[in-house]
Tab-separated table of C-alpha atoms and ligand atoms in Angstrom:
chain	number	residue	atom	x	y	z
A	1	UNK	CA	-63.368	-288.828	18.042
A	2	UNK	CA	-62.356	-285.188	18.334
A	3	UNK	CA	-65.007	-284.178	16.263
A	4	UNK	CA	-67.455	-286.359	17.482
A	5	UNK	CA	-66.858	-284.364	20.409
A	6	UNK	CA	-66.843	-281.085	18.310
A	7	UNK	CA	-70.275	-281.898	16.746
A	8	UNK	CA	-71.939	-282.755	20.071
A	9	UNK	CA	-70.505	-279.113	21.876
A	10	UNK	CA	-71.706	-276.932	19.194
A	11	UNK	CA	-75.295	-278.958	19.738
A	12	UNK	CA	-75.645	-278.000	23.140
A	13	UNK	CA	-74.748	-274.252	22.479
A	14	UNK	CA	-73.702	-272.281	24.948
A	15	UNK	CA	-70.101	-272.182	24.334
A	16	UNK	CA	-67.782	-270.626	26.258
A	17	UNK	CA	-67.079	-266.982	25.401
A	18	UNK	CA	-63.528	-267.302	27.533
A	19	UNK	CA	-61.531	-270.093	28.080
A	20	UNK	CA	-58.365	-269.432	30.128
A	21	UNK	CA	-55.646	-272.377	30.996
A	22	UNK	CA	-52.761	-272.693	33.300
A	23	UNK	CA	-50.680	-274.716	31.479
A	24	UNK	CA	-49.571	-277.670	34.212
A	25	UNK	CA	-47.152	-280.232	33.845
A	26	UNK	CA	-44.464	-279.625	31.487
A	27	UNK	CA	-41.514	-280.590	33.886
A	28	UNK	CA	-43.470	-283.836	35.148
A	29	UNK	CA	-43.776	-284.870	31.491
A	30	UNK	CA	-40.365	-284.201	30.822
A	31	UNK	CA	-39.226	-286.059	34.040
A	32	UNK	CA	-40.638	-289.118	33.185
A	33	UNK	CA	-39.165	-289.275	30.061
A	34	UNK	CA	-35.738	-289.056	31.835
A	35	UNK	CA	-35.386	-285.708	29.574
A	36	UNK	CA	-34.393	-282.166	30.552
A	37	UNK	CA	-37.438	-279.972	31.536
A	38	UNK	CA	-36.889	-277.727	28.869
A	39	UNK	CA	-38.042	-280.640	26.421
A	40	UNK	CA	-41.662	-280.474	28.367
A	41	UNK	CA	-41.449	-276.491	27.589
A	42	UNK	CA	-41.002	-277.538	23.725
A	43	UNK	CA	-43.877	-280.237	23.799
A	44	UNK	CA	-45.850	-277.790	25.442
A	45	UNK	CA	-46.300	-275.501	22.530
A	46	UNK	CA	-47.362	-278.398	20.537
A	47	UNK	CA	-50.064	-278.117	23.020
A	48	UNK	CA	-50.566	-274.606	22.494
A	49	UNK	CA	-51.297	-274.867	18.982
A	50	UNK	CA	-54.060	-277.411	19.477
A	51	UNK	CA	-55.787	-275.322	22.138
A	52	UNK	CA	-55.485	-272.155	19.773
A	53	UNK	CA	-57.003	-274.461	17.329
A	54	UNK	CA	-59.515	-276.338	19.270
A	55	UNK	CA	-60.663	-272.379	20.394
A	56	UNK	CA	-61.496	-271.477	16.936
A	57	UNK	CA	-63.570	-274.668	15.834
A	58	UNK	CA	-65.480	-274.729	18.950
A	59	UNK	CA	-65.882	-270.221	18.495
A	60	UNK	CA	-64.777	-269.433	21.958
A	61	UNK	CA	-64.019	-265.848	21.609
A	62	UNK	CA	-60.958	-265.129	24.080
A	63	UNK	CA	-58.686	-267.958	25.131
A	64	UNK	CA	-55.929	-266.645	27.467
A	65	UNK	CA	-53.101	-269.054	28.842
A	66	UNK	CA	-50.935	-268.661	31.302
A	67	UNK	CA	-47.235	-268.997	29.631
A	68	UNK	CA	-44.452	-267.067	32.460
A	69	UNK	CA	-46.059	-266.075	35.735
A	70	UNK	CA	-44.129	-263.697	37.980
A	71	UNK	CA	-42.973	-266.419	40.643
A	72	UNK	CA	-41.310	-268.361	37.111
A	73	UNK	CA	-38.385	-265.552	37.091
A	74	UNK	CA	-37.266	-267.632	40.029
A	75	UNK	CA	-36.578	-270.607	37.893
A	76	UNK	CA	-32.856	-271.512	37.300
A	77	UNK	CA	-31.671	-268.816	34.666
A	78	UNK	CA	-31.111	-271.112	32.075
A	79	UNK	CA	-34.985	-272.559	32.409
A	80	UNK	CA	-36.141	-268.589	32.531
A	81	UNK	CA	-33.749	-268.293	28.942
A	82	UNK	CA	-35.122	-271.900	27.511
A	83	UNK	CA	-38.693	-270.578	28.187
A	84	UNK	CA	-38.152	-267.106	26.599
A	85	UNK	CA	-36.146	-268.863	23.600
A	86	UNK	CA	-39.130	-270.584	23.292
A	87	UNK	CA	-41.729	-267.827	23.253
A	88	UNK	CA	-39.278	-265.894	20.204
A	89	UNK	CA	-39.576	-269.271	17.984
A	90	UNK	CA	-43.416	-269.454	18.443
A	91	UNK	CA	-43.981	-265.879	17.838
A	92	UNK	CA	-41.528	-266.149	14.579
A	93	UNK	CA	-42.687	-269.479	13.477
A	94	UNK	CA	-46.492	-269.209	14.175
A	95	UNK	CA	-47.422	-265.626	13.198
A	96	UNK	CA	-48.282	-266.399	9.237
A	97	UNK	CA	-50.584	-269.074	10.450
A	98	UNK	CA	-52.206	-267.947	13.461
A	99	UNK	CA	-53.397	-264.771	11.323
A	100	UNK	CA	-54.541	-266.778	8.821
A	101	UNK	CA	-56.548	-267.945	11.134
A	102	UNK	CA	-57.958	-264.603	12.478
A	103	UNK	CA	-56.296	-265.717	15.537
A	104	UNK	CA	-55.209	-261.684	17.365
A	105	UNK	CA	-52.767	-262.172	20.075
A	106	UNK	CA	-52.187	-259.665	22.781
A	107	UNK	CA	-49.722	-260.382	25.019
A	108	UNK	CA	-50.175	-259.218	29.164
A	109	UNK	CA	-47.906	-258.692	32.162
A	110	UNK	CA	-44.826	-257.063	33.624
A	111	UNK	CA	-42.963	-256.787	29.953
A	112	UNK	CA	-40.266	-254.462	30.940
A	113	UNK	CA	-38.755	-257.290	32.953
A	114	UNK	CA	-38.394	-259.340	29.792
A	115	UNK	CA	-35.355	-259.091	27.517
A	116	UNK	CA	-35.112	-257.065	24.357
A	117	UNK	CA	-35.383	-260.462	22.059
A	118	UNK	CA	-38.072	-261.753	23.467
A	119	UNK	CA	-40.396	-258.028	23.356
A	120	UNK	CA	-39.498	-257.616	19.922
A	121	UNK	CA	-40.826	-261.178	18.956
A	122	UNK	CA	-43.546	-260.584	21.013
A	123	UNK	CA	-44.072	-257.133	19.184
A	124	UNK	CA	-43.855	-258.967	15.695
A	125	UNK	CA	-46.282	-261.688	16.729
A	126	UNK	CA	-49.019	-258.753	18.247
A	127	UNK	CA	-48.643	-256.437	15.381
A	128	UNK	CA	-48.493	-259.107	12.571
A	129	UNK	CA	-52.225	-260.354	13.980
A	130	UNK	CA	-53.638	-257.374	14.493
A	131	UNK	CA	-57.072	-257.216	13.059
A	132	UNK	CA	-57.587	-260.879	13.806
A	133	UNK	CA	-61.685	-261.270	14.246
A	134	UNK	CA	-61.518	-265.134	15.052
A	135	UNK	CA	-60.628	-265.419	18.514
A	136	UNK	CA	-58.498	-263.492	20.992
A	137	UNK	CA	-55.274	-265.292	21.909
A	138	UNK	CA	-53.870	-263.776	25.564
A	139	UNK	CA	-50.648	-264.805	26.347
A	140	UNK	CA	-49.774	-263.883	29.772
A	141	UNK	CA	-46.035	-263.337	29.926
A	142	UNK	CA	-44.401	-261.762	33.523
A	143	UNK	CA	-48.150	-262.291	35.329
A	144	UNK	CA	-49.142	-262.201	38.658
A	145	UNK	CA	-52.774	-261.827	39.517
A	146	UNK	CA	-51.863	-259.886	43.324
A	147	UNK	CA	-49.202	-257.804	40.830
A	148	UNK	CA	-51.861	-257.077	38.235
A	149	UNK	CA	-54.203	-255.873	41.273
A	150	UNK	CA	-51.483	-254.082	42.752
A	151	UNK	CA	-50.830	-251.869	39.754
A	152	UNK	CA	-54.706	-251.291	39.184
A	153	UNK	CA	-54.308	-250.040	42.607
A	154	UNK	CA	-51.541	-247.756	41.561
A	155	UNK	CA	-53.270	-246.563	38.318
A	156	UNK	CA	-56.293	-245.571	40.291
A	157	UNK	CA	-54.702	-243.866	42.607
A	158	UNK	CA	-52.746	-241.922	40.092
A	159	UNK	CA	-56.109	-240.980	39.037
A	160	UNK	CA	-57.598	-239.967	41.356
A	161	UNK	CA	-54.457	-237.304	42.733
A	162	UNK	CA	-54.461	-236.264	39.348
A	163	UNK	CA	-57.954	-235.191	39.849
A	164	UNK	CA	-59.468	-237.321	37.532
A	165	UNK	CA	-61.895	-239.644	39.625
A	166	UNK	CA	-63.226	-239.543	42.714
A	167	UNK	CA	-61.983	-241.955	45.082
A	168	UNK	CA	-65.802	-242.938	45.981
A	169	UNK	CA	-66.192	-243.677	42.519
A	170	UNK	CA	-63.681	-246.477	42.479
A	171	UNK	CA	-65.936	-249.646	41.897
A	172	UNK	CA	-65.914	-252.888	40.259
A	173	UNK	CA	-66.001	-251.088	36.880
A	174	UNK	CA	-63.127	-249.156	37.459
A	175	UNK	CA	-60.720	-251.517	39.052
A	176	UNK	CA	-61.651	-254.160	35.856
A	177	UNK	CA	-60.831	-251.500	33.969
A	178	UNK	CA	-57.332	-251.277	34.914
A	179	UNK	CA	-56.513	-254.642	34.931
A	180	UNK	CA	-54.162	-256.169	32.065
A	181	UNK	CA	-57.114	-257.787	30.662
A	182	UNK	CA	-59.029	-254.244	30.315
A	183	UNK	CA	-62.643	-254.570	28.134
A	184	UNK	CA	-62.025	-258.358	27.926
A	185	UNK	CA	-65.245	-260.251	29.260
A	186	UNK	CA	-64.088	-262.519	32.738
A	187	UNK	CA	-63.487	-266.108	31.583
A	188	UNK	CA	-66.259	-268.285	31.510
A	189	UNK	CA	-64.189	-271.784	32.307
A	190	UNK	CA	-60.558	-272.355	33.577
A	191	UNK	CA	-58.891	-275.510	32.659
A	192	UNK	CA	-55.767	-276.499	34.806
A	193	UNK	CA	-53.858	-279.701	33.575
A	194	UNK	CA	-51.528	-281.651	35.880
A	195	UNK	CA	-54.348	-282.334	38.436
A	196	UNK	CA	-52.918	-279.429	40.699
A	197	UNK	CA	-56.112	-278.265	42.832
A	198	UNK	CA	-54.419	-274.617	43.160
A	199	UNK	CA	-54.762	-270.891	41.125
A	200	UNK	CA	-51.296	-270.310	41.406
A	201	UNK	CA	-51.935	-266.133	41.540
A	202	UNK	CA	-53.432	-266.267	37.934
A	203	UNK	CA	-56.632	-264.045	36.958
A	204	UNK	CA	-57.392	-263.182	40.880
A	205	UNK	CA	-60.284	-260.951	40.295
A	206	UNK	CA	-61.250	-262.335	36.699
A	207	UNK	CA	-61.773	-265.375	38.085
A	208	UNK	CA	-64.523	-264.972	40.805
A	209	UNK	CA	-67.520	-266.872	39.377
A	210	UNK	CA	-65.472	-268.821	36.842
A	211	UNK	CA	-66.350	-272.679	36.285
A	212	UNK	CA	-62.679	-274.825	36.888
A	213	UNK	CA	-61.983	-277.904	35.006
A	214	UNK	CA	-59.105	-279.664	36.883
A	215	UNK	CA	-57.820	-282.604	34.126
A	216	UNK	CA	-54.743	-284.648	35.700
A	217	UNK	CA	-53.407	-284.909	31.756
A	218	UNK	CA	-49.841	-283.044	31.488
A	219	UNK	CA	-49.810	-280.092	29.167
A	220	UNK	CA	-47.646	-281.640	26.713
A	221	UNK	CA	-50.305	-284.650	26.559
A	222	UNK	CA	-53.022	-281.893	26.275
A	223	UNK	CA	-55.218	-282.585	22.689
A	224	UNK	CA	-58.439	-280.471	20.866
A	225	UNK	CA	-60.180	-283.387	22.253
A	226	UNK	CA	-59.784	-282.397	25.699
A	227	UNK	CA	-60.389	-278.981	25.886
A	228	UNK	CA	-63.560	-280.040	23.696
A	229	UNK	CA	-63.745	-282.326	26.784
A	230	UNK	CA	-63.620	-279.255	28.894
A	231	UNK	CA	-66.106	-277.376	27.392
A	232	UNK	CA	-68.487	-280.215	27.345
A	233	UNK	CA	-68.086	-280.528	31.316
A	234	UNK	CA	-68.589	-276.673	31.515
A	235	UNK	CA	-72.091	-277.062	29.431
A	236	UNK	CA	-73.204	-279.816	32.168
A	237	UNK	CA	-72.846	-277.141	35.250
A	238	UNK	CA	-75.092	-274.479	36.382
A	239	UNK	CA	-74.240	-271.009	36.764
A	240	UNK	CA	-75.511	-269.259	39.673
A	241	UNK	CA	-73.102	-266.067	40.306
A	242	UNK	CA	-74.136	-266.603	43.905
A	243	UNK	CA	-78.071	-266.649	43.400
A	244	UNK	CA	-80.266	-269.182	43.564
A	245	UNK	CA	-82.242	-270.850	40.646
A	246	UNK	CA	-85.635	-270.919	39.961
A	247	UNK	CA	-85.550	-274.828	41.049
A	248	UNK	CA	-83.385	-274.808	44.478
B	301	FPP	C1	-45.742	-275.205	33.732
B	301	FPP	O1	-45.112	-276.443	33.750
B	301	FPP	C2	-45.504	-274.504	32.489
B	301	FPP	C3	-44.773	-273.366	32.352
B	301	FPP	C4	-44.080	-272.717	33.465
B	301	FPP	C5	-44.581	-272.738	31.054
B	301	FPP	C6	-45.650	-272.845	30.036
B	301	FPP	C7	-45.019	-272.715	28.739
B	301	FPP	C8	-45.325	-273.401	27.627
B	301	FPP	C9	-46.446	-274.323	27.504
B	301	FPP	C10	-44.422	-273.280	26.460
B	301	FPP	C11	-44.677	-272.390	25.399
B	301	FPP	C12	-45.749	-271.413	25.500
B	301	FPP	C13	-46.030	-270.597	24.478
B	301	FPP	C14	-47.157	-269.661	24.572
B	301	FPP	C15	-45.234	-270.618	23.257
B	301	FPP	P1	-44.063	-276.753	34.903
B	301	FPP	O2	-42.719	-276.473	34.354
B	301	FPP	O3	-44.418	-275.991	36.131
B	301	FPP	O4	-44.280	-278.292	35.104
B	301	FPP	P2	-44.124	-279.126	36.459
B	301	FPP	O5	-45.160	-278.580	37.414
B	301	FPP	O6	-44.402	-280.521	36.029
B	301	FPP	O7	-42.724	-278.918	36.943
């Protein structure tokens, strides 16, 4: 079935050069099961895996997913310390195969607020993929789109007392350009499981002409097959970037 699906994608061309997902639903999965919400963490990297994977047999270029936002630090401490317990085993256990894979992961957001374990796994898991030419993996750990904007603000203004720039010529170019996701093309489609209708303060500016695929599957439940699902809805739209088309 999944690579029924698979097959018919890579017909229609136009795949996807970004993909980015805001992983929805891993409490609610958890919850239902009567389990801890910490199990729908673990079940969500399951997940994980088969979107990296999905992301390389389809060739989408960049997939970036949205692991800790900002507003997460909130979470009772031993949910932040389950989640960040959980990003050190995937970046230990995962790093072998995800280069084999010519998978690179970079890893984006406020780092310095994360502990010492969890930035050296993360270090292990960037450096030991380095090089990778098969897709881009972004996990976004610590991220808030209004922060990210914030400190582009910052940076820019930096610049320019420093002399460097001008302040007239701050434009789109710039600002992109000192976003976490610096020379990294804006994503093309955002999948949200969990059927949540919101953007939760991920990829504010990235986002601004991106197709959304809302699914109402929980992360933990998410398969290949439906981000191949995804990407088969995103081939059915039209993309305007606020024009017209040559038939409207
Ligand atoms: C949202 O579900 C999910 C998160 C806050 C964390 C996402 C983390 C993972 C999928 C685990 C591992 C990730 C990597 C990259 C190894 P929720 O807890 O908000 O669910 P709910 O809305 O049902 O409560």
């Amino acid at each position: 079935m999944s690579e029924d699906l698979l097959h018919r994608l890579l017909l229609n061309g136009d795949v996807p050069r970004h993909v980015a997902i805001i992983m929805d639903g891993n409490g609610r999965w958890a919850r239902q099961r009567g389990l801890p919400r910490q199990f729908g963490h673990k079940e969500g990297m399951k997940a994980v895996r088969e979107a990296v994977e999905g992301a390389v047999d389809a060739g989408v270029e960049v997939l970036t997913l949205f692991a800790f936002s900002t507003e997460n630090w909130q979470r009772p401490r031993q949910e932040v310390s389950a989640l960040m317990s959980l990003l050190q085993f995937y970046a230990r256990q995962e790093v072998k195969e995800l280069r084999e894979k010519g998978v690179e992961v970079h890893v984006l957001g406020e780092l310095d607020r994360v502990d010492a374990h969890t930035r050296k796994a993360v270090d292990v898991l960037v450096d030991g993929t380095n090089g990778g030419s098969k897709l881009r993996l972004n996990l976004m750990i610590s991220y808030g789109g209004r922060e990210e904007i914030v400190r582009a603000a910052r940076l820019l203004a930096r610049r320019v007392a420093e002399g460097d720039l001008a302040a007239d010529e701050i434009d789109e170019d710039a600002v992109s350009g000192s976003l976490f996701t610096v020379g990294v093309p804006d994503p093309d489609l955002l999948i949200r499981t969990s059927g949540e209708l919101r953007i939760s303060n991920f990829l504010l500016w990235q986002l601004a002409y991106t197709e959304m695929h809302i699914t109402s599957v929980l992360w933990p439940d998410f398969t290949r097959e439906n981000l191949f699902e995804a990407i088969l809805d995103y081939q059915r739209r039209e993309r305007r970037f606020g024009r017209v088309t040559a038939n409207s």
